[in-house]
Tab-separated table of C-alpha atoms in Angstrom:
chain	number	residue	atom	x	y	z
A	28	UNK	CA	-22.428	1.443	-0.838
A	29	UNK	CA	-20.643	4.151	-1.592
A	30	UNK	CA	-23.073	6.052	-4.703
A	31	UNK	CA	-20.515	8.820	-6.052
A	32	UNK	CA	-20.569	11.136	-8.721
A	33	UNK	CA	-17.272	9.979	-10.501
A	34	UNK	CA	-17.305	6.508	-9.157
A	35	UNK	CA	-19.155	3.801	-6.691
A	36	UNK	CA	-18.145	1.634	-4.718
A	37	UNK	CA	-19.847	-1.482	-2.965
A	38	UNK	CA	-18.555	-3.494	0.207
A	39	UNK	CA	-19.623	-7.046	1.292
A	40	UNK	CA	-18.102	-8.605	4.367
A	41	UNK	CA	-15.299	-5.877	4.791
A	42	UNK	CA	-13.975	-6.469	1.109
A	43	UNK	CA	-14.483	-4.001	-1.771
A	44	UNK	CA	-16.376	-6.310	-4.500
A	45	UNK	CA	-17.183	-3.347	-7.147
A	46	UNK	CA	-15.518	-0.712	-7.542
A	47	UNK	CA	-16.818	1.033	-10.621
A	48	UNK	CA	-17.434	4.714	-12.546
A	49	UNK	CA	-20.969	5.541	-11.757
A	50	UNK	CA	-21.667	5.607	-15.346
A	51	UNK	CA	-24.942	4.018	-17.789
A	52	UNK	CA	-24.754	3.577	-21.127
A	53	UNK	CA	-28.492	3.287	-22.470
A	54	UNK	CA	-30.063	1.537	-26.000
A	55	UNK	CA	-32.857	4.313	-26.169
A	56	UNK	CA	-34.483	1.746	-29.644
A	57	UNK	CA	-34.460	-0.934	-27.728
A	58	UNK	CA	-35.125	0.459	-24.100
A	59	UNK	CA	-32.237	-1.470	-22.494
A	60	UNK	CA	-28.962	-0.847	-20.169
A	61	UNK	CA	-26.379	-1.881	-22.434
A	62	UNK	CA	-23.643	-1.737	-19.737
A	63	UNK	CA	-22.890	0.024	-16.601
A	64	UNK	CA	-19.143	1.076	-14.878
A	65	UNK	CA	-15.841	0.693	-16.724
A	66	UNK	CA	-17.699	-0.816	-19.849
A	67	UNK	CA	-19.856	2.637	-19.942
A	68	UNK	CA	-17.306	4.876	-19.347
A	69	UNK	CA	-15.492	3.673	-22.461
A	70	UNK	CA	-18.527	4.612	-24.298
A	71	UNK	CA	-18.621	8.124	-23.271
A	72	UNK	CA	-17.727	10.575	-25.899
A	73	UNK	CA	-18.355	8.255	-28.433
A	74	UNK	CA	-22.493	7.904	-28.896
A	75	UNK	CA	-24.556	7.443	-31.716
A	76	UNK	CA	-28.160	7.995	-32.171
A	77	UNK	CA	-29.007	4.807	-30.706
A	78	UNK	CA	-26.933	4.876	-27.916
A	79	UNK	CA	-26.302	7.162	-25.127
A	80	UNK	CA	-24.441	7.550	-21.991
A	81	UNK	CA	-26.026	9.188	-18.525
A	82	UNK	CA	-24.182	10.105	-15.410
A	83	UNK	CA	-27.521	9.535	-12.661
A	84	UNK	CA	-25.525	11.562	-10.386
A	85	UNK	CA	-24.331	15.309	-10.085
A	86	UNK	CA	-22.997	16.991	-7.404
A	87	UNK	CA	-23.382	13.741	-4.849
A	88	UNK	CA	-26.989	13.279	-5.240
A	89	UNK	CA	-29.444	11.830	-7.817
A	90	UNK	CA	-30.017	13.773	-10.753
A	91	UNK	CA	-31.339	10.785	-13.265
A	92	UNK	CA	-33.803	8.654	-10.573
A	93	UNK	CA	-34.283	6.355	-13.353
A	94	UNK	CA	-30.999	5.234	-14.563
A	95	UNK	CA	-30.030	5.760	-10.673
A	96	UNK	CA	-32.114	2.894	-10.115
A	97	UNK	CA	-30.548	1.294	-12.724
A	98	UNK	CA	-27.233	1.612	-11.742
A	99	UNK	CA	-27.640	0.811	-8.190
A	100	UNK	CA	-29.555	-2.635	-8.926
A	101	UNK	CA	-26.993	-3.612	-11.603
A	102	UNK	CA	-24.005	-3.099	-8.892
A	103	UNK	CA	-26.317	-5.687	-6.188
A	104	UNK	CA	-26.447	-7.829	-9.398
A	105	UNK	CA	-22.446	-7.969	-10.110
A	106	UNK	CA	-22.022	-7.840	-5.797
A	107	UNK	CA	-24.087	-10.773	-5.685
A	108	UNK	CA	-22.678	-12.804	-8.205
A	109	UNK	CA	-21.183	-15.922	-6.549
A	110	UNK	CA	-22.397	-14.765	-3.190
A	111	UNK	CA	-24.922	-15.942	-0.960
A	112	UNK	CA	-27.164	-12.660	-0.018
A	113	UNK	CA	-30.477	-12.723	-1.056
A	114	UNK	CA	-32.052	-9.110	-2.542
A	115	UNK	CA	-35.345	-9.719	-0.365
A	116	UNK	CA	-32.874	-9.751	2.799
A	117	UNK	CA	-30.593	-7.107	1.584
A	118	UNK	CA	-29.438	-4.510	4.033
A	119	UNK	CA	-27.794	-1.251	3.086
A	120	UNK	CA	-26.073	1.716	4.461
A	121	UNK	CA	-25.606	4.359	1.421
A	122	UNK	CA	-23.415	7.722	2.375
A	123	UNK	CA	-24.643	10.994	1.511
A	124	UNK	CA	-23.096	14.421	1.451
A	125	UNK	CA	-23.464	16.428	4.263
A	126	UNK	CA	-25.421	19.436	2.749
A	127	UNK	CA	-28.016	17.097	0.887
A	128	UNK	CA	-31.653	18.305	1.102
A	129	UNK	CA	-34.842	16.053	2.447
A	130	UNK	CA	-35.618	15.769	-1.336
A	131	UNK	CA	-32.241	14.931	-2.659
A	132	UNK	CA	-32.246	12.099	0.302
A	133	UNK	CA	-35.166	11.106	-0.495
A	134	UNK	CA	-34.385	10.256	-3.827
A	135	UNK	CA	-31.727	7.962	-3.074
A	136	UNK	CA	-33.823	5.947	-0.510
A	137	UNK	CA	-36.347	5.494	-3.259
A	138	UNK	CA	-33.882	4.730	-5.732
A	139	UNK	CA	-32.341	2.213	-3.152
A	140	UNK	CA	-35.748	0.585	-2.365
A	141	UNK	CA	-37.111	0.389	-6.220
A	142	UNK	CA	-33.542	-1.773	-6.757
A	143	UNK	CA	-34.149	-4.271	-4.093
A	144	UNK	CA	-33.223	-3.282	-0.318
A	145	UNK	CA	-35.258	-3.773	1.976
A	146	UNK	CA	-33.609	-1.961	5.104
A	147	UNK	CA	-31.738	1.188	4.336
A	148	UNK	CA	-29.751	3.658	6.398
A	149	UNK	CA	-27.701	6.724	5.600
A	150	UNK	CA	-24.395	8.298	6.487
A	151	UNK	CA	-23.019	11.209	5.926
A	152	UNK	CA	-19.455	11.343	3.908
A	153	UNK	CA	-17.251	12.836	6.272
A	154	UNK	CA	-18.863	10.925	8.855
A	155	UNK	CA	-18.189	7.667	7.075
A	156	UNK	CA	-14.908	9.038	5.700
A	157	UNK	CA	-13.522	9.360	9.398
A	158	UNK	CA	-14.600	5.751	10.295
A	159	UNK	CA	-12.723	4.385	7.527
A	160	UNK	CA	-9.217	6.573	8.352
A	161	UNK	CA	-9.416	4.505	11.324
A	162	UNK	CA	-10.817	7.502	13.637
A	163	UNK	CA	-12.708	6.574	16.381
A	164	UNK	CA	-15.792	9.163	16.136
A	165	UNK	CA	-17.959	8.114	19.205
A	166	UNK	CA	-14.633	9.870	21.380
A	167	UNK	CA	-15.218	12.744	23.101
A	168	UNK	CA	-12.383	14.116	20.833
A	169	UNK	CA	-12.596	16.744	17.847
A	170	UNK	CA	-11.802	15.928	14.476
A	171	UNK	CA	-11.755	17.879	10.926
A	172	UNK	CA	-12.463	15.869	7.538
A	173	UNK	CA	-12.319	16.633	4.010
A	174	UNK	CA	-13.635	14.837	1.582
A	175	UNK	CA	-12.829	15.670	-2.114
A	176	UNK	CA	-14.638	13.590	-4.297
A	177	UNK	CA	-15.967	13.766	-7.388
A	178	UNK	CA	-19.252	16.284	-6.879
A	179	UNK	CA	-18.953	17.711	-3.974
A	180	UNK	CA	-15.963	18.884	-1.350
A	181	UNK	CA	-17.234	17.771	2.452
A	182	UNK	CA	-15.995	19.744	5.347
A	183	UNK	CA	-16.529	18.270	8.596
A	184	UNK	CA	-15.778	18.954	12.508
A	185	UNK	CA	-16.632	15.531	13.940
A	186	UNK	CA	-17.277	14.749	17.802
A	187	UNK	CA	-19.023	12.088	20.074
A	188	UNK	CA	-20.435	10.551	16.875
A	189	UNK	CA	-22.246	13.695	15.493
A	190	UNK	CA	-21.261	16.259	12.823
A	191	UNK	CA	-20.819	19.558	15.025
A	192	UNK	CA	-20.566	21.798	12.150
A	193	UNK	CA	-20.024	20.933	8.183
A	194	UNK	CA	-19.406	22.520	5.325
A	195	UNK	CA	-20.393	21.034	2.137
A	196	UNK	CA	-18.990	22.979	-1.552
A	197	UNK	CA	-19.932	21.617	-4.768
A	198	UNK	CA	-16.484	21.799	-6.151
A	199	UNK	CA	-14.384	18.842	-6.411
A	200	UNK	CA	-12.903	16.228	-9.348
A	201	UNK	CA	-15.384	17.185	-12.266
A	202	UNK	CA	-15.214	20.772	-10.789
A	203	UNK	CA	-11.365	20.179	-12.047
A	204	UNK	CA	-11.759	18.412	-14.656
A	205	UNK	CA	-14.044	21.390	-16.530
A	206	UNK	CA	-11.417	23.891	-15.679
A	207	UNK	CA	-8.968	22.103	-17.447
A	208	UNK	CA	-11.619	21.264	-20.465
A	209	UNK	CA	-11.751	25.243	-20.518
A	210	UNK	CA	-7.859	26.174	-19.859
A	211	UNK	CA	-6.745	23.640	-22.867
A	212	UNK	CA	-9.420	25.974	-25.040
A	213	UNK	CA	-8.617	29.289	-24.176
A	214	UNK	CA	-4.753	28.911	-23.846
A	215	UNK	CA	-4.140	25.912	-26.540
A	216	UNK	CA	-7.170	26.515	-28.299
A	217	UNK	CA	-7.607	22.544	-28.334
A	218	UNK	CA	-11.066	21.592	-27.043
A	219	UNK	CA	-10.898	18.068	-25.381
A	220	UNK	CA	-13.463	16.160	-23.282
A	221	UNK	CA	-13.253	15.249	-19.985
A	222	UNK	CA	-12.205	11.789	-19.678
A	223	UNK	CA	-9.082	13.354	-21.345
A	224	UNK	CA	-9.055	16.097	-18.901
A	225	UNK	CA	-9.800	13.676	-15.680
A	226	UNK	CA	-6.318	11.612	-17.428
A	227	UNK	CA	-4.269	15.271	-17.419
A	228	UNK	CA	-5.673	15.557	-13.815
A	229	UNK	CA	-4.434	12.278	-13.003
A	230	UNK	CA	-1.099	12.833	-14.590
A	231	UNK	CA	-0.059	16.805	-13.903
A	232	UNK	CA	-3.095	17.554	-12.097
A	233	UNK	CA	-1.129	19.882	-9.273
A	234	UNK	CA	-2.336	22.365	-6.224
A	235	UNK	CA	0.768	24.420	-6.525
A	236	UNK	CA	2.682	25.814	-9.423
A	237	UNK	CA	5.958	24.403	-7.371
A	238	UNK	CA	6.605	21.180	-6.957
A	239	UNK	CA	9.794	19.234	-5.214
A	240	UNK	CA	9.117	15.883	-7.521
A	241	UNK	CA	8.119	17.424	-11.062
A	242	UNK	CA	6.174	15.525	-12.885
A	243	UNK	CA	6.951	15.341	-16.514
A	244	UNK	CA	5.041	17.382	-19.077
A	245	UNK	CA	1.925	15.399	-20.491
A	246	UNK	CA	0.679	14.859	-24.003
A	247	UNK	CA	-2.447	15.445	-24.554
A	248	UNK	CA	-4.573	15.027	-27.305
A	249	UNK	CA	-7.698	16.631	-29.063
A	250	UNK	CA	-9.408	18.874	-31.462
A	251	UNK	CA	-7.832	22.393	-32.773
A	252	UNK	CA	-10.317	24.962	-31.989
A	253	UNK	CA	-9.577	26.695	-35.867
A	254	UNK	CA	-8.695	24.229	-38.144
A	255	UNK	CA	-11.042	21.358	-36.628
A	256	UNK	CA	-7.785	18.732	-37.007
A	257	UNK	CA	-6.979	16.798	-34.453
A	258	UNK	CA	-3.765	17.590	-32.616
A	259	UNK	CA	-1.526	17.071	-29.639
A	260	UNK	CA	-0.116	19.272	-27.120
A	261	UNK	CA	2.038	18.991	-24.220
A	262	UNK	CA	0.462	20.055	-20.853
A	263	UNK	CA	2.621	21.003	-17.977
A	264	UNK	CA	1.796	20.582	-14.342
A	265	UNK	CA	2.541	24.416	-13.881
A	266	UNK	CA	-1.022	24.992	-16.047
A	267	UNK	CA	-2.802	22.907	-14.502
A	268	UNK	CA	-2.024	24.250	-11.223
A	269	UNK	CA	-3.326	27.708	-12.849
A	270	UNK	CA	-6.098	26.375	-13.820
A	271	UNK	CA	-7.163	24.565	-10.791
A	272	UNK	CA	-6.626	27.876	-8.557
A	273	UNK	CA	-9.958	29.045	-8.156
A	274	UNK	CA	-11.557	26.069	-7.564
A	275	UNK	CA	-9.022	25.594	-4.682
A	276	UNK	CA	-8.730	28.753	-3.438
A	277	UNK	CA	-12.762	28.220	-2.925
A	278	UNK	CA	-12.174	24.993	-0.825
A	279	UNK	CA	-9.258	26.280	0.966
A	280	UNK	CA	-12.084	29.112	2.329
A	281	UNK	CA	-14.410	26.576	2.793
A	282	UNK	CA	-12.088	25.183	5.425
A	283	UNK	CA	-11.033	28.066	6.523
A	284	UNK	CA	-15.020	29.080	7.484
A	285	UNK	CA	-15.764	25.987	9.261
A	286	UNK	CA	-12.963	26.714	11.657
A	287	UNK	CA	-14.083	29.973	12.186
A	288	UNK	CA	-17.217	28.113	13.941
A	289	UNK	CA	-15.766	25.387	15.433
A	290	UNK	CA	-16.616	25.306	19.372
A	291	UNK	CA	-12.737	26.410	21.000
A	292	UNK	CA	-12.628	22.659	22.871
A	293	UNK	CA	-12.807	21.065	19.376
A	294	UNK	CA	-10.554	23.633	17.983
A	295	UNK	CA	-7.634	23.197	20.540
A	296	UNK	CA	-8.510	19.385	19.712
A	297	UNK	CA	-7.848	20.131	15.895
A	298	UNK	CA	-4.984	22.046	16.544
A	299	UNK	CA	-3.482	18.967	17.785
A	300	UNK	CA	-4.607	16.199	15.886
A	301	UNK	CA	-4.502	18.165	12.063
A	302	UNK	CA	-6.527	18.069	9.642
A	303	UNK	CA	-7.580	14.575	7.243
A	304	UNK	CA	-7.963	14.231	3.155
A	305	UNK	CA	-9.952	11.823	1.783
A	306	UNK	CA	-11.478	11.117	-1.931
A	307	UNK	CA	-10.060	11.368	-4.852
A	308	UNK	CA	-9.429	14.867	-5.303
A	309	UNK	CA	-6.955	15.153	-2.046
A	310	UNK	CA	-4.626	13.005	-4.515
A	311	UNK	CA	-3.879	16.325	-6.270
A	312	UNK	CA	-0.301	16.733	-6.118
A	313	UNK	CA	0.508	19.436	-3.384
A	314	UNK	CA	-2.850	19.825	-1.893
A	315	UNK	CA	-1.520	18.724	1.558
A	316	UNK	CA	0.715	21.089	1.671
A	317	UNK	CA	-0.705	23.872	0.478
A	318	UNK	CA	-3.876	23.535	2.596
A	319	UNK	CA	-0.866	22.855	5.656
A	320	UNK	CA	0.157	26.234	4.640
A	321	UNK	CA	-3.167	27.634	4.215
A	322	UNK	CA	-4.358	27.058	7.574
A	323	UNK	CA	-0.814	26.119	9.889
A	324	UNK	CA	-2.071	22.920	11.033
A	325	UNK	CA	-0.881	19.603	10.164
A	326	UNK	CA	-2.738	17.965	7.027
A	327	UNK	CA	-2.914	14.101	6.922
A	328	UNK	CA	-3.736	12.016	3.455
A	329	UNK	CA	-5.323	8.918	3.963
A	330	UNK	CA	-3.534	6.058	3.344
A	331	UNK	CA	-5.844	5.031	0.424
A	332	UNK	CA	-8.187	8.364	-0.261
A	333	UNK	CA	-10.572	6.904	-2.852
A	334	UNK	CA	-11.905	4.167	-0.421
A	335	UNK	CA	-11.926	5.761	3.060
A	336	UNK	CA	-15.459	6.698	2.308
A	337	UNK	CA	-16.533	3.147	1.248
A	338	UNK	CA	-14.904	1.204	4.152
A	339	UNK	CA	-16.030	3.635	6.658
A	340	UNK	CA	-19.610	2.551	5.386
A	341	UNK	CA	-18.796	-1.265	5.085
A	342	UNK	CA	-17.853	-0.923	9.171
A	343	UNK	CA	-20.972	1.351	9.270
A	344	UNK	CA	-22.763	-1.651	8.179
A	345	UNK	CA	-21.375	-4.016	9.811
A	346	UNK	CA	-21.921	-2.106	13.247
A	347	UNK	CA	-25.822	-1.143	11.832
A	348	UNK	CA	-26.857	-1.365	14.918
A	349	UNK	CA	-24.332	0.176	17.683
A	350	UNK	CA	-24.299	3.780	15.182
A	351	UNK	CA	-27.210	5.878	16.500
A	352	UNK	CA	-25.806	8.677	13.960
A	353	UNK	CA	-26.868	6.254	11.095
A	354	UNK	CA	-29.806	8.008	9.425
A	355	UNK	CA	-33.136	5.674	9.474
């Protein structure tokens, strides 16, 4: 299981089976989960006194143990639908940022165990992010992951199956999404919320103010800051890029301090293999290159960002036993 901030993900026999935004939505009267995921999300924004929505996690670790338990017995529940694991039986292996605390990890055992599992291990991100590129981590061979996803940006110089020095910034998608929330007010005076701004990210969300494939400007919609009407704007990939620049330029140092203290074997190793994105957040247009640029090493994408994580902890799972780097 893959517990994110923005979304999570389960795999069962090698196959994603849920894929859905880590998101409750909560009947406080009647003391109920009215939905979790996609059905949530919708919901967001859009609360009354009865019901309200609650992210249980911030920055890539528990912030809401309760409805974290929630959420993470509700996704066994939709897993298992169909399928023939058991909850008394169930085995897990949950991945974890690399700069969590003993509390923060303790949190999501607990929440793991109060939801039904009965044996649980732990990886860390950019280990599990490595597996699933395809990168074989137990080599004597150095390799440099970041993971961008939605709480927190994990930097990583993997080698012989251990982390040899990390990174971890808590600056990724909803780090973006909030500096567009706060460009549209101060430069279109338009406050919108940020499921709109995640879509602008999504659309014209860009690295670098220039861009070989432009996209086209993007229409965005939401309340005037003085007359209170609502309104709609065009936003152009240009602005975005401005607005996103200091929460780059603040991962782009990130990386550039954990190669400062990578051991010179694994940096020569680097230097030849490049640097890999996964998560969401390294599908910002241009963030390739300009981290290519950034550091003069060669910056590779994964081929599907969002999941490397996930499917690096499916194989984790599946080898539960051969990974001594798997945290009991």
């Amino acid at each position: 299981m893959d517990l994110g901030t923005a979304n999570s993900i389960v795999i069962y026999n090698d196959q994603v089976v849920i894929n859905e935004p880590s998101v409750v939505a909560y009947n406080k009267q009647a003391g109920k989960i009215e939905a979790i995921g996609e059905q949530a999300k919708l919901m967001e924004g859009k609360e009354n006194d009865t019901i309200k929505t609650v992210r249980p996690l911030k920055n890539g670790v528990i912030a809401d143990f309760e409805m974290a338990q929630h959420l993470i017995r509700e996704l066994i529940g939709m897993a298992n639908v169909g399928r023939s694991f058991l909850p008394p039986s169930l085995r897990m292996v949950i991945c974890i940022p690399s700069g969590i605390t003993n509390v923060e990890e303790r949190a999501v055992r607990e929440s793991a165990q109060q939801a039904g599992a009965k044996e649980i291990r732990m990886i860390h991100e950019p280990m599990a992010a490595a597996i699933g590129i395809g990168i074989d981590v137990l080599k004597p061979e150095g390799h440099m992951i970041v993971d961008i996803g939605g709480g927190t940006a994990e930097i990583a110089v993997i080698s012989l199956g251990g982390i040899v020095c990390n990174n971890s910034v808590r600056i990724a998608g909803d780090t973006f999404n909030d500096n567009i929330v706060e460009y549209m007010r101060t430069n279109h005076n338009m406050v919108i919320d940020s499921r709109t701004a995640e879509e602008v990210k999504i659309a014209v969300g860009s690295a670098m103010s220039e861009l070989e494939d432009e996209p086209e400007e993007y229409p965005t919609t939401g309340r005037d800051v003085v007359s209170g009407l609502p309104v709609q704007r065009n936003v152009t990939y240009k602005e975005i890029a401005f607005a996103l620049e200091g929460s780059i330029t603040r991962i782009e140092q990130a990386i550039l301090d954990t190669l400062s203290i990578t051991p010179p074997a694994l940096a020569a190793d680097i230097y030849r293999t490049g640097i890999y994105l996964a998560g969401g957040g390294s599908k910002l247009k241009g963030l390739d290159t300009r981290i290519a640029n950034k550091t003069h090493l060669q910056v590779h994408v994964a081929d599907d960002p969002l999941l490397a994580v996930a499917r690096g902890t499916g194989i984790a799972l599946k080898n539960f036993n051969k990974f001594s780097f798997l945290i009991r």
